[in-house]
Amino acid sequence: MLPPQPRVVVLAGGVGGSKFTLGVRAALRRLGAPEATVIVNTGDDLWLSGVRLQPDVDSITYALAGVNDTERGWGRAGDTERVNEELQAWGAGWPWFTLGDLDLGTHLARTGWLRDGLTPTQVLERMAQRWPLGIRMLPMTDSEVDTHVLLEDGGRLHFQEWWTRHRAKLTPRAFENPGVADAVPAPGVAEAIAGADVVLIAPSNPVVSIGPILSVPGIRDAVRKTSAKVVGVSPIIGGRVVRGMADVCLTAIGVETSAAAVARHYGARSAGGVLDAWLLAEEDAAAATDVEIAGLRAVVAPLWMRDEETSAAIAEVALRA
Ligand code: GDP
Ligand code: CA
């Protein structure tokens, strides 16, 4: 039974992660429950033009603060690109990677604090003081972890170059996270997972968002061992990714783009995996049996996160699962 005021931990990436996190916050507020802890992927963080970028951290922060650009799907609403034009004129940075002016303010603030000696966890704590986020955010680790894409033609690209410049059009054969083997979970991460009543895996990219989080030594084990129920939400609806190119990532690691295949990829805790239950979209209801055969409780629900209300409804189903 779910306690009336559950302690909730969410593992999340950027776009799918932020929409889901908004819903979790709303659902918990209705229950009068404590703030959830969101453990954010930092595997696609990078240095560019001397500043530290944390795409997934910023997507979640901006969404919770209500200052995100909902149309474009990333960055700040109403941002301009004057500094970016100047960087391009200098030939600095990446011509195909836009940095908004307001967004650069965030990156500069963060970089300054990192240079002052704060850890990424402390920087995030500091950044959370500006807006009442209603969520406790933790980076998965304080160590620098990258995501590289190994291409079929033998090449190797930084994830952002493959994703943003090449729109995932170059066929990948594997993903690697340099730095992850030596990383340790950020302070509070293992404790939050161990002390939770429910751990939710957001409908984020299983390969390059949730994958890196679970690859930080100690995090997968913490999820496997927690007394909390672990519930995942499918990022696949009707056999397709909702947005983005996660299907290319799944194909590269040999996982079919289907709700059941992603559930099997995470696996049941009873069979060495990380999940107890899996939320599938109504469009994928027929796959519920396959999910149960894999040892998971299958719960069918509408999974389109159109706005905070629909995301909150999904979060409520996940909490009750
Ligand atoms: P990124 O870090 O910005 O790439 O974002 P995430 O990894 O957090 O989320 C990307 C995933 O979110 C994609 O694979 C989508 O399939 C999924 N997604 C986006 N919108 C929705 C939605 O409305 N419902 C569900 N179930 N998944 C979604
Ligand atoms: Ca991301």
Coordinates of C-alpha atoms and ligand atoms in Angstrom, one line a residue:
M1 CA 0.0 0.0 0.0
L2 CA 1.2 3.5 -0.9
P3 CA 1.6 5.6 2.2
P4 CA -0.7 8.7 2.2
Q5 CA 2.4 11.0 1.8
P6 CA 4.9 9.0 -0.2
R7 CA 8.6 9.8 -0.5
V8 CA 9.2 9.8 -4.2
V9 CA 12.3 9.6 -6.3
V10 CA 12.3 10.2 -10.1
L11 CA 15.1 9.3 -12.6
A12 CA 14.8 11.6 -15.5
G13 CA 16.3 13.0 -18.7
G14 CA 15.5 16.4 -20.3
V15 CA 12.3 16.8 -22.4
G16 CA 10.3 13.7 -21.4
G17 CA 11.8 14.0 -17.9
S18 CA 10.7 17.6 -17.4
K19 CA 7.2 17.0 -18.6
F20 CA 6.9 14.1 -16.3
T21 CA 8.5 15.9 -13.3
L22 CA 5.9 18.7 -13.6
G23 CA 3.2 16.0 -13.3
V24 CA 4.8 14.4 -10.3
R25 CA 5.1 17.8 -8.6
A26 CA 1.4 18.4 -9.1
A27 CA 0.3 15.0 -8.0
L28 CA 2.4 15.2 -4.8
R29 CA 1.1 18.6 -4.0
R30 CA -2.5 17.2 -4.1
L31 CA -1.5 14.5 -1.7
G32 CA 0.3 17.0 0.6
A33 CA 3.4 14.8 0.2
P34 CA 7.0 16.0 0.6
E35 CA 8.8 17.2 -2.5
A36 CA 10.1 14.5 -4.8
T37 CA 13.8 14.1 -5.4
V38 CA 14.6 14.1 -9.1
I39 CA 17.9 12.4 -10.1
V40 CA 18.9 14.0 -13.4
N41 CA 21.0 12.6 -16.2
T42 CA 24.2 14.6 -16.6
G43 CA 25.7 12.3 -19.2
D44 CA 25.0 14.8 -22.0
D45 CA 26.6 17.7 -20.1
L46 CA 29.5 19.4 -22.0
W47 CA 31.9 22.3 -22.1
L48 CA 31.4 24.7 -25.0
S49 CA 33.0 28.1 -25.5
G50 CA 34.4 27.8 -21.9
V51 CA 31.0 27.3 -20.2
R52 CA 29.5 24.2 -18.7
L53 CA 26.2 23.1 -20.3
Q54 CA 23.8 20.8 -18.5
P55 CA 21.0 20.3 -21.0
D56 CA 18.8 17.9 -19.0
V57 CA 19.3 19.8 -15.7
D58 CA 18.3 23.0 -17.4
S59 CA 15.3 21.5 -19.2
I60 CA 13.9 20.4 -15.8
T61 CA 14.8 23.6 -14.0
Y62 CA 13.2 25.9 -16.7
A63 CA 10.1 23.7 -16.9
L64 CA 9.6 23.7 -13.1
A65 CA 10.2 27.4 -13.0
G66 CA 7.7 28.0 -15.8
V67 CA 10.3 29.8 -17.9
N68 CA 10.9 27.2 -20.6
D69 CA 10.2 27.5 -24.3
T70 CA 7.4 25.0 -24.7
E71 CA 7.1 25.5 -28.5
R72 CA 10.7 24.9 -29.3
G73 CA 11.0 22.2 -26.6
W74 CA 14.3 23.5 -25.2
G75 CA 15.8 26.7 -23.7
R76 CA 14.2 29.8 -22.3
A77 CA 10.9 31.3 -23.5
G78 CA 11.5 34.5 -25.4
D79 CA 15.2 34.1 -25.6
T80 CA 17.4 36.0 -28.1
E81 CA 20.7 34.9 -29.8
R82 CA 22.8 38.0 -29.9
V83 CA 25.8 36.5 -28.0
N84 CA 25.5 33.4 -30.1
E85 CA 25.8 35.5 -33.3
E86 CA 28.9 37.0 -31.9
L87 CA 30.3 33.6 -31.0
Q88 CA 29.7 32.4 -34.6
A89 CA 31.4 35.5 -35.9
W90 CA 34.4 34.6 -33.9
G91 CA 34.2 31.0 -35.1
A92 CA 33.8 29.9 -31.5
G93 CA 31.7 27.0 -30.3
W94 CA 29.7 24.9 -32.7
P95 CA 27.9 26.6 -35.7
W96 CA 25.1 24.1 -35.4
F97 CA 24.6 24.5 -31.7
T98 CA 22.6 27.5 -30.6
L99 CA 23.1 29.1 -27.2
G100 CA 20.4 31.6 -26.2
D101 CA 21.3 34.8 -24.4
L102 CA 19.3 34.0 -21.2
D103 CA 20.5 30.4 -21.4
L104 CA 24.1 31.6 -21.5
G105 CA 23.4 33.6 -18.3
T106 CA 22.6 30.3 -16.7
H107 CA 25.8 28.7 -18.1
L108 CA 27.9 31.6 -17.0
A109 CA 26.5 31.5 -13.5
R110 CA 27.0 27.8 -13.2
T111 CA 30.5 27.9 -14.6
G112 CA 31.5 30.7 -12.2
W113 CA 30.4 28.7 -9.3
L114 CA 32.1 25.6 -10.5
R115 CA 35.3 27.6 -10.9
D116 CA 34.8 28.9 -7.3
G117 CA 35.0 25.3 -6.2
L118 CA 31.4 24.3 -5.7
T119 CA 30.4 20.8 -6.7
P120 CA 27.7 20.3 -9.4
T121 CA 25.4 19.2 -6.5
Q122 CA 26.1 22.5 -4.7
V123 CA 25.7 24.5 -7.9
L124 CA 22.3 22.9 -8.4
E125 CA 21.3 23.7 -4.8
R126 CA 22.3 27.3 -5.4
M127 CA 20.4 27.5 -8.7
A128 CA 17.3 26.1 -7.1
Q129 CA 17.2 29.1 -4.8
R130 CA 16.2 31.5 -7.6
W131 CA 12.8 29.8 -8.4
P132 CA 10.6 27.8 -6.0
L133 CA 10.9 24.6 -8.0
G134 CA 8.9 22.4 -5.6
I135 CA 11.3 19.5 -6.3
R136 CA 14.7 18.6 -5.0
M137 CA 17.0 18.1 -7.9
L138 CA 20.2 16.1 -7.7
P139 CA 22.7 15.4 -10.5
M140 CA 23.3 11.7 -11.0
T141 CA 27.0 12.3 -10.1
D142 CA 29.4 15.1 -9.4
S143 CA 31.9 13.6 -11.8
E144 CA 32.1 14.6 -15.4
V145 CA 30.6 11.9 -17.6
D146 CA 30.3 12.1 -21.4
T147 CA 28.2 10.4 -24.0
H148 CA 29.9 9.3 -27.1
V149 CA 28.3 7.6 -30.1
L150 CA 30.3 4.9 -31.9
L151 CA 29.3 4.9 -35.5
E152 CA 29.0 2.0 -37.8
D153 CA 31.7 3.5 -40.1
G154 CA 34.1 3.3 -37.2
G155 CA 33.9 7.0 -36.2
R156 CA 33.2 8.4 -32.8
L157 CA 31.2 11.6 -32.1
H158 CA 30.2 13.5 -29.0
F159 CA 26.5 12.8 -28.4
Q160 CA 25.5 16.4 -29.1
E161 CA 27.2 16.5 -32.4
W162 CA 25.5 13.3 -33.5
W163 CA 22.1 14.3 -32.1
T164 CA 21.9 18.0 -32.9
R165 CA 24.2 18.4 -36.0
H166 CA 23.5 15.1 -37.7
R167 CA 20.0 14.6 -36.3
A168 CA 20.9 11.0 -35.5
K169 CA 21.1 10.3 -39.2
L170 CA 24.6 8.5 -39.0
T171 CA 24.0 4.9 -38.0
P172 CA 25.3 4.2 -34.5
R173 CA 26.5 0.8 -33.3
A174 CA 27.0 1.6 -29.6
F175 CA 27.0 4.4 -27.0
E176 CA 29.7 4.9 -24.5
N177 CA 29.9 7.0 -21.3
P178 CA 33.5 7.9 -20.8
G179 CA 34.1 8.7 -17.2
V180 CA 31.2 6.7 -15.8
A181 CA 33.2 3.8 -14.6
D182 CA 35.0 6.0 -12.1
A183 CA 32.0 8.1 -11.2
V184 CA 30.2 7.8 -7.9
P185 CA 26.6 8.8 -7.2
A186 CA 26.2 12.4 -6.1
P187 CA 25.7 13.0 -2.4
G188 CA 22.2 12.1 -1.4
V189 CA 21.4 10.0 -4.5
A190 CA 21.8 6.5 -3.0
E191 CA 20.2 7.7 0.3
A192 CA 17.2 9.1 -1.6
I193 CA 16.7 5.9 -3.5
A194 CA 17.1 3.7 -0.4
G195 CA 14.7 5.9 1.6
A196 CA 12.0 6.2 -1.0
D197 CA 8.5 4.6 -1.0
V198 CA 8.3 4.8 -4.8
V199 CA 11.0 5.2 -7.4
L200 CA 9.7 6.4 -10.8
I201 CA 11.6 6.0 -14.1
A202 CA 10.4 8.9 -16.3
P203 CA 9.4 8.3 -19.9
S204 CA 12.9 9.5 -21.0
N205 CA 15.2 8.1 -23.5
P206 CA 16.2 4.6 -22.1
V207 CA 19.6 4.6 -23.8
V208 CA 21.0 8.1 -23.4
S209 CA 19.0 9.5 -20.5
I210 CA 18.1 6.7 -18.1
G211 CA 21.0 4.5 -19.3
P212 CA 23.8 6.8 -18.0
I213 CA 22.0 7.3 -14.7
L214 CA 21.8 3.5 -14.1
S215 CA 25.4 3.2 -15.3
V216 CA 26.9 5.2 -12.5
P217 CA 28.3 2.5 -10.2
G218 CA 26.0 2.1 -7.2
I219 CA 22.9 3.6 -8.7
R220 CA 21.6 0.4 -10.4
D221 CA 22.3 -1.5 -7.3
A222 CA 20.5 1.1 -5.1
V223 CA 17.4 0.8 -7.4
R224 CA 17.6 -3.0 -7.3
K225 CA 17.9 -3.1 -3.5
T226 CA 15.5 -0.4 -2.4
S227 CA 12.3 -1.4 -0.5
A228 CA 10.5 1.1 -2.7
K229 CA 8.3 0.0 -5.5
V230 CA 10.0 0.9 -8.8
V231 CA 7.7 1.9 -11.6
G232 CA 8.6 2.9 -15.1
V233 CA 6.6 4.9 -17.6
S234 CA 6.9 4.0 -21.3
P235 CA 8.4 6.6 -23.6
I236 CA 7.0 4.6 -26.5
I237 CA 3.4 5.2 -27.5
G238 CA 1.8 3.0 -30.2
G239 CA 5.2 1.5 -31.1
R240 CA 6.8 4.9 -31.8
V241 CA 8.8 7.4 -29.9
V242 CA 6.7 10.5 -29.2
R243 CA 9.3 13.0 -30.2
G244 CA 13.0 12.9 -31.0
M245 CA 15.1 10.1 -32.2
A246 CA 15.2 7.6 -29.3
D247 CA 14.2 4.8 -31.7
V248 CA 17.7 5.1 -33.4
C249 CA 19.3 4.7 -30.0
L250 CA 17.2 1.7 -29.1
T251 CA 18.0 0.0 -32.5
A252 CA 21.7 0.5 -31.9
I253 CA 21.6 -1.4 -28.7
G254 CA 19.4 -4.1 -30.2
V255 CA 16.1 -3.1 -28.5
E256 CA 13.0 -2.9 -30.6
T257 CA 11.0 0.4 -30.5
S258 CA 8.1 -1.0 -28.6
A259 CA 6.7 -0.6 -25.1
A260 CA 7.2 -4.3 -24.2
A261 CA 10.8 -4.4 -25.6
V262 CA 11.8 -1.3 -23.5
A263 CA 10.2 -2.9 -20.4
R264 CA 12.3 -6.1 -21.0
H265 CA 15.3 -3.9 -21.5
Y266 CA 14.9 -2.5 -18.0
G267 CA 13.8 -5.9 -16.7
A268 CA 11.9 -7.0 -13.7
R269 CA 13.7 -6.8 -10.3
S270 CA 12.7 -10.4 -9.7
A271 CA 14.8 -11.3 -12.8
G272 CA 17.9 -9.1 -12.3
G273 CA 16.4 -5.8 -13.7
V274 CA 15.3 -2.6 -12.1
L275 CA 11.5 -2.5 -12.4
D276 CA 8.4 -3.8 -10.5
A277 CA 5.8 -2.3 -12.7
W278 CA 5.5 -0.7 -16.2
L279 CA 3.0 1.9 -17.5
L280 CA 2.0 1.3 -21.1
A281 CA 0.0 3.5 -23.3
E282 CA -3.6 2.5 -24.2
E283 CA -2.3 2.2 -27.8
D284 CA 0.0 -0.5 -26.6
A285 CA -2.5 -2.4 -24.4
A286 CA -2.0 -5.6 -26.4
A287 CA 1.6 -5.7 -25.2
A288 CA 0.5 -5.9 -21.5
T289 CA 0.7 -9.7 -21.6
D290 CA 4.3 -9.6 -22.8
V291 CA 5.2 -7.2 -20.1
E292 CA 3.6 -9.5 -17.4
I293 CA 5.4 -12.5 -18.9
A294 CA 8.6 -10.5 -18.3
G295 CA 7.7 -10.5 -14.6
L296 CA 6.4 -7.0 -14.4
R297 CA 3.0 -5.6 -13.3
A298 CA 1.6 -4.0 -16.5
V299 CA -0.7 -1.0 -16.1
V300 CA -2.4 0.6 -19.1
A301 CA -3.1 4.3 -19.1
P302 CA -3.2 7.3 -21.4
L303 CA 0.5 8.4 -21.6
W304 CA 0.4 11.6 -23.7
M305 CA 1.9 14.4 -21.6
R306 CA 0.0 17.3 -23.2
D307 CA 0.1 19.6 -20.3
E308 CA 0.6 19.6 -16.5
E309 CA -2.8 18.1 -15.9
T310 CA -2.3 15.1 -18.2
S311 CA 1.2 14.6 -16.8
A312 CA -0.2 14.7 -13.3
A313 CA -2.7 12.0 -14.1
I314 CA 0.1 9.8 -15.4
A315 CA 2.1 10.4 -12.2
E316 CA -0.9 9.5 -10.1
V317 CA -1.4 6.2 -12.0
A318 CA 2.4 5.5 -11.6
L319 CA 2.3 6.2 -7.9
R320 CA -0.7 3.9 -7.4
A321 CA 0.9 1.2 -9.6
Ligands
GDP1 P1 16.0 14.5 -23.7 O1 17.0 14.3 -22.6 O2 15.7 16.0 -23.9 O3 16.3 13.8 -24.9 O4 14.6 14.0 -23.1 P2 14.3 12.7 -22.3 O5 15.3 11.6 -22.5 O6 13.8 13.0 -20.9 O7 12.9 12.3 -23.1 C1 12.9 11.9 -24.4 C2 11.8 10.9 -24.5 O8 10.5 11.4 -24.0 C3 11.5 10.5 -26.0 O9 12.0 9.2 -26.2 C4 9.9 10.5 -26.1 O10 9.5 9.3 -26.6 C5 9.5 10.7 -24.6 N1 8.3 11.5 -24.6 C6 8.2 12.8 -25.0 N2 6.9 13.3 -24.8 C7 6.2 12.2 -24.3 C8 4.8 12.0 -23.9 O11 4.0 12.9 -24.0 N3 4.5 10.8 -23.4 C9 5.4 9.8 -23.2 N4 5.0 8.6 -22.7 N5 6.7 9.9 -23.6 C10 7.1 11.1 -24.1
CA2 CA 19.3 14.7 -22.7

